[in-house]
Coordinates of C-alpha atoms in Angstrom, one line a residue:
M1 CA 16.7 30.1 -23.6
I2 CA 13.0 29.2 -24.2
G3 CA 10.8 29.5 -27.4
K4 CA 7.5 28.0 -28.4
P5 CA 6.9 26.5 -31.8
V6 CA 4.1 28.4 -33.5
G7 CA 3.8 26.7 -36.8
G8 CA 5.6 27.0 -40.3
S9 CA 5.8 25.1 -43.6
G10 CA 8.1 22.3 -45.1
G11 CA 8.8 20.9 -41.5
I12 CA 10.3 24.4 -40.7
S13 CA 8.8 26.2 -37.5
T14 CA 9.2 29.7 -36.1
F15 CA 9.7 30.2 -32.5
T16 CA 8.3 32.9 -30.2
G17 CA 8.7 33.7 -26.6
L18 CA 12.3 33.5 -26.4
T19 CA 14.1 34.7 -23.1
D20 CA 17.1 35.7 -25.2
T21 CA 16.5 37.4 -28.4
P22 CA 18.3 35.8 -31.3
S23 CA 19.1 37.2 -34.7
T24 CA 17.5 34.1 -36.3
F25 CA 15.5 31.3 -34.8
S26 CA 14.1 28.6 -36.9
G27 CA 14.6 24.9 -37.4
Q28 CA 13.0 21.5 -37.9
K29 CA 10.4 21.2 -35.4
G30 CA 11.1 18.4 -32.7
R31 CA 14.5 17.7 -34.0
E32 CA 16.7 20.6 -33.5
Y33 CA 17.0 24.5 -34.0
I34 CA 20.0 26.9 -34.3
V35 CA 20.0 30.3 -32.4
N36 CA 22.4 32.8 -33.7
N37 CA 23.0 35.9 -31.6
A38 CA 26.0 38.4 -31.5
E39 CA 27.9 36.0 -29.1
N40 CA 27.5 32.3 -30.0
A41 CA 25.3 29.8 -31.9
L42 CA 23.4 27.4 -29.7
I43 CA 22.3 23.9 -31.2
A44 CA 19.3 22.3 -29.0
V45 CA 17.5 19.2 -29.4
L46 CA 13.9 20.1 -29.5
S47 CA 12.5 16.6 -29.2
K48 CA 12.4 17.8 -25.7
F49 CA 9.2 19.7 -25.1
P50 CA 9.4 21.8 -21.8
V51 CA 6.1 22.5 -20.4
A52 CA 7.5 26.1 -19.6
M53 CA 7.5 26.6 -23.3
Y54 CA 3.7 26.3 -23.3
G55 CA 3.1 28.8 -20.2
A56 CA 3.7 26.4 -17.5
V57 CA 5.0 28.1 -14.0
G58 CA 6.1 26.3 -11.1
D59 CA 5.3 28.9 -8.4
A60 CA 2.8 27.4 -6.1
K61 CA 2.7 27.6 -2.4
A62 CA 0.8 25.8 0.1
V63 CA -0.2 26.2 3.8
N64 CA -2.0 24.2 6.4
D65 CA -3.2 27.1 8.6
G66 CA -5.8 28.8 6.3
N67 CA -9.0 30.6 7.7
I68 CA -12.1 32.1 6.1
T69 CA -15.6 32.9 7.1
A70 CA -18.6 32.0 5.2
T71 CA -19.8 34.8 3.1
S72 CA -16.3 36.5 3.5
D73 CA -13.9 37.1 0.7
V74 CA -10.8 37.7 2.9
F75 CA -8.5 34.5 3.2
S76 CA -5.8 34.7 5.9
T77 CA -3.1 32.4 7.5
S78 CA -2.5 32.1 11.2
A79 CA 1.3 32.0 11.2
K80 CA 2.5 31.6 7.7
T81 CA 3.6 34.8 5.8
L82 CA 3.9 33.8 2.2
F83 CA 1.6 36.2 0.2
T84 CA 3.1 38.8 -2.0
S85 CA 1.8 41.4 -4.3
S86 CA 2.6 39.1 -7.3
D87 CA 0.1 36.6 -6.2
V88 CA -2.8 38.9 -7.5
G89 CA -4.6 37.0 -10.4
K90 CA -3.3 33.7 -9.4
T91 CA -5.6 30.6 -8.8
I92 CA -6.1 29.5 -5.2
A93 CA -7.8 26.4 -3.8
I94 CA -8.9 26.1 -0.2
R95 CA -9.9 23.1 1.5
G96 CA -13.6 22.8 2.7
A97 CA -14.5 26.4 2.0
G98 CA -16.9 25.9 -1.1
A99 CA -20.6 24.9 -0.9
A100 CA -21.3 22.1 1.5
G101 CA -17.7 21.9 2.5
A102 CA -16.4 21.2 -0.9
N103 CA -13.3 22.9 -2.0
L104 CA -13.4 26.5 -3.1
T105 CA -11.4 27.2 -6.3
T106 CA -11.2 31.0 -7.2
T107 CA -8.6 33.5 -7.8
I108 CA -6.8 36.2 -5.8
A109 CA -8.2 39.5 -6.3
E110 CA -6.0 41.7 -4.2
Y111 CA -3.1 41.5 -2.0
L112 CA -3.7 42.6 1.6
S113 CA -0.5 41.6 3.7
T114 CA 1.9 38.8 3.7
S115 CA -0.8 36.7 5.7
S116 CA -4.0 37.7 3.9
V117 CA -5.4 38.3 0.6
K118 CA -9.0 39.2 -0.9
L119 CA -10.7 36.6 -3.2
T120 CA -12.7 36.8 -6.2
D121 CA -15.3 34.8 -4.9
A122 CA -16.5 34.6 -1.2
A123 CA -16.5 31.4 0.9
S124 CA -19.6 29.3 1.5
T125 CA -18.2 27.4 4.4
T126 CA -16.4 28.7 7.5
I127 CA -12.9 26.9 7.9
V128 CA -10.2 27.1 10.5
D129 CA -6.6 26.0 10.2
K130 CA -7.1 24.1 6.8
Q131 CA -5.1 23.7 3.8
A132 CA -4.8 26.0 0.8
V133 CA -2.7 26.2 -2.1
W134 CA -2.1 29.0 -4.8
G135 CA -0.1 29.8 -7.9
T136 CA -0.2 29.8 -11.6
E137 CA -2.8 27.4 -12.8
N138 CA -0.9 24.8 -15.2
T139 CA -3.5 22.4 -16.5
A140 CA -4.0 23.8 -19.9
A141 CA -0.1 24.4 -20.4
F142 CA 0.6 20.9 -19.6
Q143 CA -2.1 19.6 -22.0
S144 CA -0.8 21.9 -24.7
A145 CA 2.7 20.7 -24.2
Y146 CA 1.3 17.0 -24.8
D147 CA -0.6 18.0 -27.7
A148 CA 2.4 19.5 -29.6
C149 CA 4.6 16.4 -28.6
Y150 CA 1.9 13.9 -29.6
A151 CA 1.3 15.8 -32.8
Y152 CA 4.9 15.9 -33.8
G153 CA 5.1 12.1 -33.4
G154 CA 6.5 11.9 -30.0
G155 CA 9.1 13.2 -27.6
R156 CA 9.9 14.3 -24.0
M157 CA 7.6 16.4 -22.1
I158 CA 10.0 18.0 -19.5
V159 CA 8.9 19.4 -16.1
D160 CA 11.4 21.9 -14.6
V161 CA 12.1 22.0 -10.9
G162 CA 9.0 23.7 -9.4
N163 CA 5.6 23.3 -7.7
F164 CA 3.2 23.2 -10.7
L165 CA -0.5 23.6 -9.6
C166 CA -3.2 21.8 -11.4
T167 CA -6.8 22.1 -10.6
G168 CA -8.0 20.0 -13.5
Y169 CA -6.7 16.7 -15.1
L170 CA -4.6 15.7 -18.2
D171 CA -6.0 13.6 -20.9
F172 CA -3.0 11.8 -22.7
Y173 CA -5.0 10.4 -25.7
R174 CA -3.6 8.2 -28.5
T175 CA -6.0 9.4 -31.3
L176 CA -6.1 12.8 -33.0
G177 CA -8.9 13.7 -35.2
G178 CA -10.2 10.1 -35.1
I179 CA -6.6 8.6 -36.3
L180 CA -4.8 6.4 -34.2
K181 CA -1.1 7.3 -33.8
R182 CA 1.3 5.0 -32.1
V183 CA 3.9 7.4 -30.8
H184 CA 6.1 7.4 -27.8
V185 CA 5.9 10.4 -25.3
S186 CA 7.8 10.8 -22.2
F187 CA 6.5 12.7 -19.4
E188 CA 9.4 13.5 -17.1
G189 CA 10.7 15.6 -14.5
D190 CA 14.2 17.6 -15.0
A191 CA 15.8 15.9 -11.7
H192 CA 16.5 12.3 -10.8
G193 CA 13.7 10.8 -8.4
P194 CA 12.2 9.3 -6.6
F195 CA 11.9 12.2 -4.3
E196 CA 12.0 12.3 -0.3
A197 CA 9.3 14.4 1.1
H198 CA 10.3 16.1 4.5
A199 CA 9.3 19.1 6.4
D200 CA 11.0 22.3 6.2
A201 CA 12.2 24.1 9.6
G202 CA 9.4 26.9 9.4
G203 CA 6.2 24.9 8.2
V204 CA 4.5 22.6 6.0
G205 CA 7.3 20.4 4.6
G206 CA 9.3 19.7 1.5
T207 CA 9.5 21.6 -1.9
S208 CA 8.8 25.2 -1.0
I209 CA 5.7 24.3 1.2
G210 CA 5.6 26.5 4.3
A211 CA 8.4 28.7 5.2
K212 CA 10.7 27.6 2.4
T213 CA 10.2 29.1 -0.8
V214 CA 12.7 27.6 -3.3
P215 CA 11.6 24.2 -4.7
Y216 CA 14.1 21.5 -5.1
F217 CA 12.3 18.9 -7.4
P218 CA 9.4 18.7 -10.0
M219 CA 6.0 18.4 -8.2
I220 CA 2.7 18.6 -9.5
M221 CA 0.1 19.8 -7.0
I222 CA -3.5 18.3 -7.6
T223 CA -6.7 19.4 -6.3
D224 CA -9.3 17.8 -8.7
T225 CA -11.6 15.6 -6.6
V226 CA -13.6 14.2 -9.5
N227 CA -11.2 13.0 -12.3
D228 CA -8.4 10.6 -12.3
F229 CA -5.5 13.1 -12.9
L230 CA -3.2 11.5 -15.4
Q231 CA -5.1 9.6 -17.9
L232 CA -3.2 7.6 -20.1
N233 CA -5.9 6.2 -22.7
G234 CA -4.8 2.9 -23.9
Y235 CA -1.3 4.3 -24.7
S236 CA 1.5 2.2 -26.0
G237 CA 5.1 3.0 -25.2
F238 CA 4.4 5.9 -22.6
N239 CA 6.8 6.7 -19.9
V240 CA 6.1 8.8 -16.6
S241 CA 9.3 9.3 -14.7
D242 CA 10.9 11.6 -12.1
L243 CA 7.9 13.6 -11.1
A244 CA 6.3 14.0 -7.6
F245 CA 2.4 14.0 -7.3
Y246 CA 1.2 15.8 -4.3
Y247 CA -2.4 16.6 -3.1
P248 CA -2.1 19.6 -0.9
L249 CA -5.6 19.8 0.2
Q250 CA -5.8 16.3 1.7
V251 CA -6.4 16.0 5.4
H252 CA -3.9 16.7 8.3
P253 CA -2.1 13.5 9.6
T254 CA -3.8 14.4 12.8
E255 CA -7.2 13.7 11.5
A256 CA -8.9 10.4 11.4
T257 CA -10.2 9.8 8.0
P258 CA -8.6 10.8 4.6
I259 CA -10.5 12.6 1.9
V260 CA -11.5 10.4 -1.1
Y261 CA -9.7 11.4 -4.4
P262 CA -9.6 9.5 -7.7
W263 CA -6.6 7.9 -9.1
T264 CA -3.5 9.8 -9.6
I265 CA -2.5 7.9 -12.7
N266 CA -4.9 5.8 -14.7
L267 CA -3.4 3.5 -17.4
I268 CA -6.4 2.3 -19.3
P269 CA -6.5 -0.9 -20.9
Y270 CA -4.9 -2.3 -23.0
A271 CA -1.7 -0.5 -22.6
S272 CA 1.7 -2.2 -23.5
A273 CA 5.4 -1.2 -23.0
C274 CA 4.5 1.7 -20.6
S275 CA 6.7 2.4 -17.5
I276 CA 6.3 4.5 -14.4
R277 CA 9.8 5.0 -12.9
R278 CA 11.3 7.0 -10.1
C279 CA 8.0 9.0 -9.2
S280 CA 6.8 10.0 -5.7
F281 CA 3.0 9.9 -4.8
I282 CA 2.3 12.2 -1.6
N283 CA -0.9 12.2 -0.2
S284 CA -2.6 10.3 -2.8
Y285 CA -5.8 8.5 -1.9
K286 CA -5.4 5.9 -4.9
A287 CA -1.8 6.3 -6.8
L288 CA -1.4 4.0 -9.7
K289 CA -4.1 2.2 -11.8
Y290 CA -2.1 0.1 -14.3
H291 CA -4.0 -1.9 -16.8
G292 CA -1.5 -3.3 -19.4
G293 CA 1.5 -5.4 -20.0
R294 CA 5.1 -5.6 -21.3
G295 CA 5.9 -2.7 -19.1
Y296 CA 7.8 -1.7 -16.1
V297 CA 6.8 0.1 -12.5
T298 CA 10.2 0.5 -10.7
D299 CA 11.9 2.7 -8.1
N300 CA 8.6 4.8 -7.0
F301 CA 7.5 5.9 -3.5
F302 CA 4.1 5.6 -2.7
G303 CA 2.8 7.8 0.1
C304 CA -1.0 6.9 -0.2
Y305 CA -4.1 6.4 2.1
L306 CA -6.6 3.5 0.4
Q307 CA -4.3 2.0 -2.2
A308 CA -1.0 2.2 -3.7
A309 CA -1.4 0.5 -7.0
E310 CA -3.8 -1.9 -8.9
F311 CA -2.6 -4.2 -11.8
D312 CA -4.9 -5.9 -14.1
H313 CA -5.1 -6.9 -18.0
V314 CA -1.4 -7.9 -18.0
R315 CA -0.4 -9.6 -21.1
D316 CA 2.9 -11.4 -21.1
F317 CA 4.6 -9.9 -18.3
L318 CA 4.8 -6.8 -16.1
W319 CA 7.9 -6.0 -14.1
I320 CA 7.5 -4.4 -10.8
E321 CA 10.8 -3.6 -9.0
N322 CA 12.2 -1.5 -6.1
N323 CA 9.0 0.1 -4.8
M324 CA 8.3 1.4 -1.4
V325 CA 5.0 2.2 0.2
Q326 CA 5.0 4.2 3.3
M327 CA 3.6 7.3 5.3
M328 CA 5.1 10.1 3.4
Y329 CA 1.8 12.0 4.0
N330 CA 3.0 12.5 7.7
F331 CA 6.5 13.6 6.6
I332 CA 5.3 16.4 4.2
E333 CA 3.6 18.2 7.2
G334 CA 6.4 17.7 9.5
Y335 CA 4.5 14.9 11.8
G336 CA 6.9 12.4 13.0
G337 CA 5.9 8.9 14.3
T338 CA 2.3 7.3 14.2
Q339 CA -0.5 9.8 13.8
P340 CA -4.3 9.3 14.1
I341 CA -4.8 8.9 10.3
D342 CA -2.4 5.7 10.5
A343 CA -5.2 4.0 12.4
W344 CA -7.4 4.3 9.3
V345 CA -4.6 3.0 7.0
N346 CA -3.9 0.1 9.2
I347 CA -7.5 -0.9 9.0
N348 CA -8.4 0.0 5.3
G349 CA -5.0 0.5 3.4
Y350 CA -3.9 -1.7 0.5
G351 CA -0.5 -1.9 -1.0
F352 CA -0.3 -3.6 -4.3
V353 CA -3.5 -5.4 -5.6
F354 CA -3.0 -8.0 -8.5
L355 CA -5.8 -8.9 -10.5
G356 CA -5.8 -10.3 -14.0
G357 CA -2.4 -11.2 -15.5
E358 CA -0.3 -13.8 -17.3
A359 CA 3.1 -13.1 -15.4
F360 CA 3.7 -10.7 -12.7
H361 CA 7.4 -10.3 -11.5
L362 CA 7.4 -8.4 -8.3
H363 CA 10.8 -7.8 -6.8
G364 CA 12.3 -5.5 -4.2
F365 CA 9.0 -4.4 -2.5
K366 CA 8.9 -2.8 0.9
C367 CA 5.5 -1.8 2.6
F368 CA 5.3 -0.3 5.9
S369 CA 2.3 0.1 8.2
R370 CA -0.7 -1.0 5.9
A371 CA -3.4 -3.4 6.5
Y372 CA -3.1 -5.5 3.2
P373 CA 0.5 -4.8 1.6
I374 CA -0.3 -7.6 -1.1
K375 CA -3.6 -8.8 -2.1
I376 CA -4.1 -11.1 -5.1
A377 CA -7.7 -11.7 -6.6
R378 CA -9.9 -12.2 -9.6
S379 CA -10.6 -9.3 -11.9
S380 CA -14.1 -8.0 -12.4
D381 CA -13.2 -8.4 -16.2
T382 CA -13.4 -12.4 -16.2
G383 CA -13.4 -12.4 -20.0
Q384 CA -9.6 -11.7 -20.2
F385 CA -6.8 -14.0 -20.2
N386 CA -6.7 -16.7 -17.6
G387 CA -10.3 -15.8 -16.7
G388 CA -9.3 -12.6 -14.8
V389 CA -6.7 -14.3 -12.4
S390 CA -3.1 -14.3 -12.3
Y391 CA 0.1 -16.0 -11.5
G392 CA 3.7 -14.6 -10.5
E393 CA 6.7 -14.7 -8.7
A394 CA 8.0 -12.4 -6.1
S395 CA 11.4 -12.0 -4.3
D396 CA 13.0 -9.9 -1.5
I397 CA 9.6 -8.7 -0.1
H398 CA 9.5 -6.9 3.3
L399 CA 6.0 -6.3 4.8
D400 CA 6.3 -4.5 8.0
L401 CA 3.4 -3.8 10.4
C402 CA 0.3 -5.4 8.5
H403 CA -2.8 -7.1 9.2
I404 CA -2.6 -9.8 6.7
G405 CA 0.8 -10.0 4.7
V406 CA -0.2 -11.8 1.8
W407 CA -3.8 -12.4 0.9
I408 CA -4.5 -14.7 -2.0
E409 CA -8.3 -14.3 -2.6
N410 CA -7.9 -16.0 -6.1
C411 CA -5.2 -16.9 -8.4
Y412 CA -4.5 -18.9 -11.5
A413 CA -3.5 -22.8 -11.1
L414 CA 0.1 -22.2 -11.4
G415 CA -0.2 -19.8 -8.3
W416 CA 2.5 -17.4 -6.9
D417 CA 6.0 -18.1 -5.6
F418 CA 7.6 -16.0 -2.9
V419 CA 11.4 -16.1 -2.2
N420 CA 12.8 -14.2 0.9
L421 CA 9.5 -13.0 2.1
A422 CA 9.4 -11.1 5.6
I423 CA 6.3 -10.3 7.5
A424 CA 5.9 -8.4 10.6
T425 CA 2.3 -8.1 11.8
L426 CA 0.4 -5.7 14.0
T427 CA -1.0 -6.4 17.4
G428 CA -4.3 -8.1 16.9
S429 CA -3.6 -9.1 13.4
A430 CA -5.3 -11.9 11.4
S431 CA -2.6 -14.0 9.7
Y432 CA 0.8 -13.9 8.0
V433 CA -0.9 -15.6 4.8
K434 CA -4.3 -16.1 3.8
V435 CA -5.1 -18.2 0.9
D436 CA -8.8 -18.5 0.0
A437 CA -8.2 -20.2 -3.5
G438 CA -5.4 -21.1 -5.6
S439 CA -1.8 -21.8 -4.5
M440 CA 1.3 -20.2 -2.8
R441 CA 4.7 -21.4 -2.2
W442 CA 6.9 -19.7 0.3
N443 CA 10.6 -20.3 0.4
G444 CA 12.8 -18.4 2.7
G445 CA 12.3 -15.3 4.8
K446 CA 11.1 -14.6 8.3
V447 CA 8.0 -13.6 10.5
W448 CA 8.2 -11.3 13.7
N449 CA 6.5 -8.9 15.9
S450 CA 3.0 -10.1 17.2
V451 CA 1.7 -13.5 16.5
P452 CA -1.7 -13.3 14.4
T453 CA -4.8 -14.9 15.3
T454 CA -4.5 -17.4 12.6
P455 CA -0.9 -17.3 11.5
L456 CA -1.6 -19.4 8.3
D457 CA -5.4 -19.3 7.2
I458 CA -5.6 -21.8 4.4
A459 CA -9.1 -22.5 3.2
A460 CA -10.6 -25.7 1.9
G461 CA -9.1 -26.4 -1.5
A462 CA -6.4 -24.0 -1.5
K463 CA -2.7 -25.1 -1.6
F464 CA 0.1 -23.7 0.3
S465 CA 3.5 -24.8 1.4
F466 CA 6.5 -23.1 3.0
D467 CA 10.2 -23.8 3.8
N468 CA 13.2 -22.2 5.7
V469 CA 10.8 -19.6 7.2
Y470 CA 12.4 -18.1 10.4
G471 CA 9.6 -18.2 13.1
L472 CA 7.7 -21.0 11.5
S473 CA 8.5 -24.6 11.3
N474 CA 11.0 -25.8 8.7
K475 CA 8.8 -27.2 6.0
A476 CA 4.8 -27.8 5.8
G477 CA 2.3 -28.0 3.1
F478 CA -1.5 -27.5 3.3
T479 CA -4.0 -28.9 0.6
Q480 CA -7.3 -28.4 2.4
V481 CA -8.4 -27.8 6.1
G482 CA -7.4 -31.0 8.1
N483 CA -4.8 -32.1 5.7
M484 CA -1.3 -31.1 6.6
G485 CA 2.1 -32.2 5.7
V486 CA 5.4 -31.8 7.4
G487 CA 8.3 -32.4 5.2
T488 CA 6.0 -32.8 2.2
I489 CA 4.0 -30.2 0.3
T490 CA 1.3 -32.9 -1.1
P491 CA -0.1 -34.6 2.0
T492 CA -2.8 -37.3 1.4
Q493 CA -3.8 -37.7 5.0
K494 CA -5.0 -35.5 7.9
L495 CA -1.4 -35.5 9.1
E496 CA 1.5 -36.9 6.9
I497 CA 5.1 -36.5 8.1
N498 CA 8.0 -37.3 6.1
G499 CA 10.6 -38.0 8.8
K500 CA 11.1 -38.7 12.3
I501 CA 8.6 -37.5 15.0
K502 CA 9.9 -35.9 18.2
I503 CA 7.4 -35.4 21.2
S504 CA 8.1 -33.8 24.6
N505 CA 5.9 -32.6 27.4
D506 CA 4.6 -29.5 28.7
A507 CA 2.5 -28.1 31.7
G508 CA -0.8 -27.9 29.6
A509 CA -3.9 -29.7 30.9
A510 CA -4.3 -33.2 29.8
A511 CA -7.3 -34.3 27.4
G512 CA -8.4 -37.6 25.8
G513 CA -6.3 -38.5 22.7
V514 CA -3.2 -36.4 23.8
M515 CA 0.3 -38.1 23.7
R516 CA 3.4 -37.1 25.4
Y517 CA 7.0 -38.2 26.0
D518 CA 7.7 -38.6 30.0
S519 CA 11.5 -38.0 30.2
S520 CA 11.6 -39.2 33.7
T521 CA 10.6 -42.7 32.8
G522 CA 11.7 -42.6 29.1
K523 CA 8.3 -43.7 28.2
F524 CA 5.7 -42.6 25.6
E525 CA 2.3 -42.2 27.2
G526 CA -1.3 -41.5 26.0
Y527 CA -3.9 -39.9 28.1
D528 CA -6.9 -42.2 29.0
A529 CA -9.8 -39.8 29.5
V530 CA -12.2 -42.3 31.0
A531 CA -9.6 -43.4 33.6
A532 CA -8.2 -39.8 33.9
A533 CA -4.7 -41.1 33.7
W534 CA -1.8 -41.3 31.6
V535 CA -1.2 -44.9 30.1
E536 CA 2.3 -46.0 28.7
F537 CA 2.5 -47.2 25.2
G538 CA 3.4 -50.5 24.9
G539 CA 7.3 -50.9 24.4
G540 CA 8.9 -53.9 22.5
G541 CA 5.8 -55.3 20.8
G542 CA 2.8 -54.3 22.9
G543 CA 0.5 -56.8 24.4
I544 CA -0.8 -57.1 28.0
D545 CA 2.7 -56.3 29.5
G546 CA 3.1 -53.1 27.4
G547 CA 0.5 -51.5 29.7
L548 CA -1.7 -50.0 26.9
F549 CA -3.7 -53.0 25.3
T550 CA -5.6 -54.8 28.1
D551 CA -7.8 -57.0 26.1
T552 CA -7.3 -60.6 24.9
Y553 CA -7.7 -61.4 20.9
T554 CA -8.0 -64.7 19.3
I555 CA -6.6 -64.8 15.7
T556 CA -7.7 -67.9 13.8
G557 CA -5.3 -69.2 11.1
V558 CA -6.2 -70.7 7.7
D559 CA -5.4 -74.2 9.0
G560 CA -7.8 -73.8 11.9
G561 CA -5.0 -73.1 14.5
A562 CA -5.3 -70.1 16.7
F563 CA -2.9 -67.7 18.4
I564 CA -4.0 -66.4 21.8

């Protein structure tokens, strides 16, 4: 039973648009209402603001085999048969069919067949086997639901299971009529996420895309190429959860370069106590821009191209837990394994980028097939706390198939601590870890797959240490290029070893200054480049008989005596 508040007096609102006609229907807006009909009485909590109450309909369908000719108003699909007569009047967006190859957004004017319709506006560009999406346009309905929820003083915006087409963007402001209101609004799906996107048997994957017409989770289908979709304007206490954000007009995985889109969610500074939980980002170019602190980013799936998330302006702390970045853009269209678009991501793609912040807590992060899974750098806003750099701690991090696993371009003096960090690099990769400035400590984990060109790339002035990392030596520290410590993380010489040294031999070519242990003679030897021969180190005290020192020295004592 659904109704929409239309106003009232004294805190009492009247509701219209009910699917079941009651004998009376009134109540305090936002709290509860009582419905009396011939059969029963229903008490419902209306701190929930279902978007359906404001006209939202989750009936969108999408295809990846759309065709239209320039100057024509007839759109058809090559194989899909999803059109019905009820689609007339609905919004349709077609990839690349607009002027100069932009997307064409118009309405369906006439139903022709299950695979073709007539459009209100003709195409400007010919397209063959490209993506298209159509359905009820929901941007205004979503915005109205937020406006009502905010005006009331907060509540829960509920998105039902369905595919909700939005060709515009949502502005979730925190001022109304110039008045700042600190209210809590939760924008959430009516199902428990995050959601796994996969292909249906007959066509373009998951949630009613392609041959399947029954959606099974709440998904917002986004086509705006100009604006960040969900703009949280300096909001405090905002929650986004259990929603899937999908870009149906993004490229096929078989193409080489993605289409540039703005951020899916932009949390504008300075927000606090905001959470992004259990969401799925599918085909995003850039998914989450989170500028604020004292919040949570937990249990999300990021299927994106350029960047999964950017974190900046973090005061006090930010908890980032149990998140995954992987290639869901492949799965939604039914493509398995490595696709051409993955080559672009493996060269250009970022996972999480950390900029200015007091204390980041990153735990349970898995990133698959991406150039730079973790980058830590200085914010362009250097006037913020810490001068725009950060410090943090990370644990249980799994970075699989990357170019540089952890890249610290700059960070606060306290540095970053990583515990149980596992890194697998791509063939031809640069480094497991790269530290340009700042410090990093790595305790426990492993490295595997291809060996990078420079496994540990530590710049002059940077500090780095690691311990108990399978695939690397047990413990080492680096303070600058040329100063290395083994068994110590604070070396003061070019090489400082805290412990015994074990030297063996190999088949490599000899060179001046090289040492070895000859197991056949039980002797340590150094290579004399002038004589082109291995020379034994002196055993028992050196001297001429030791074989290495051949000159005679005179040492004159204080009393005039001499030792020769």
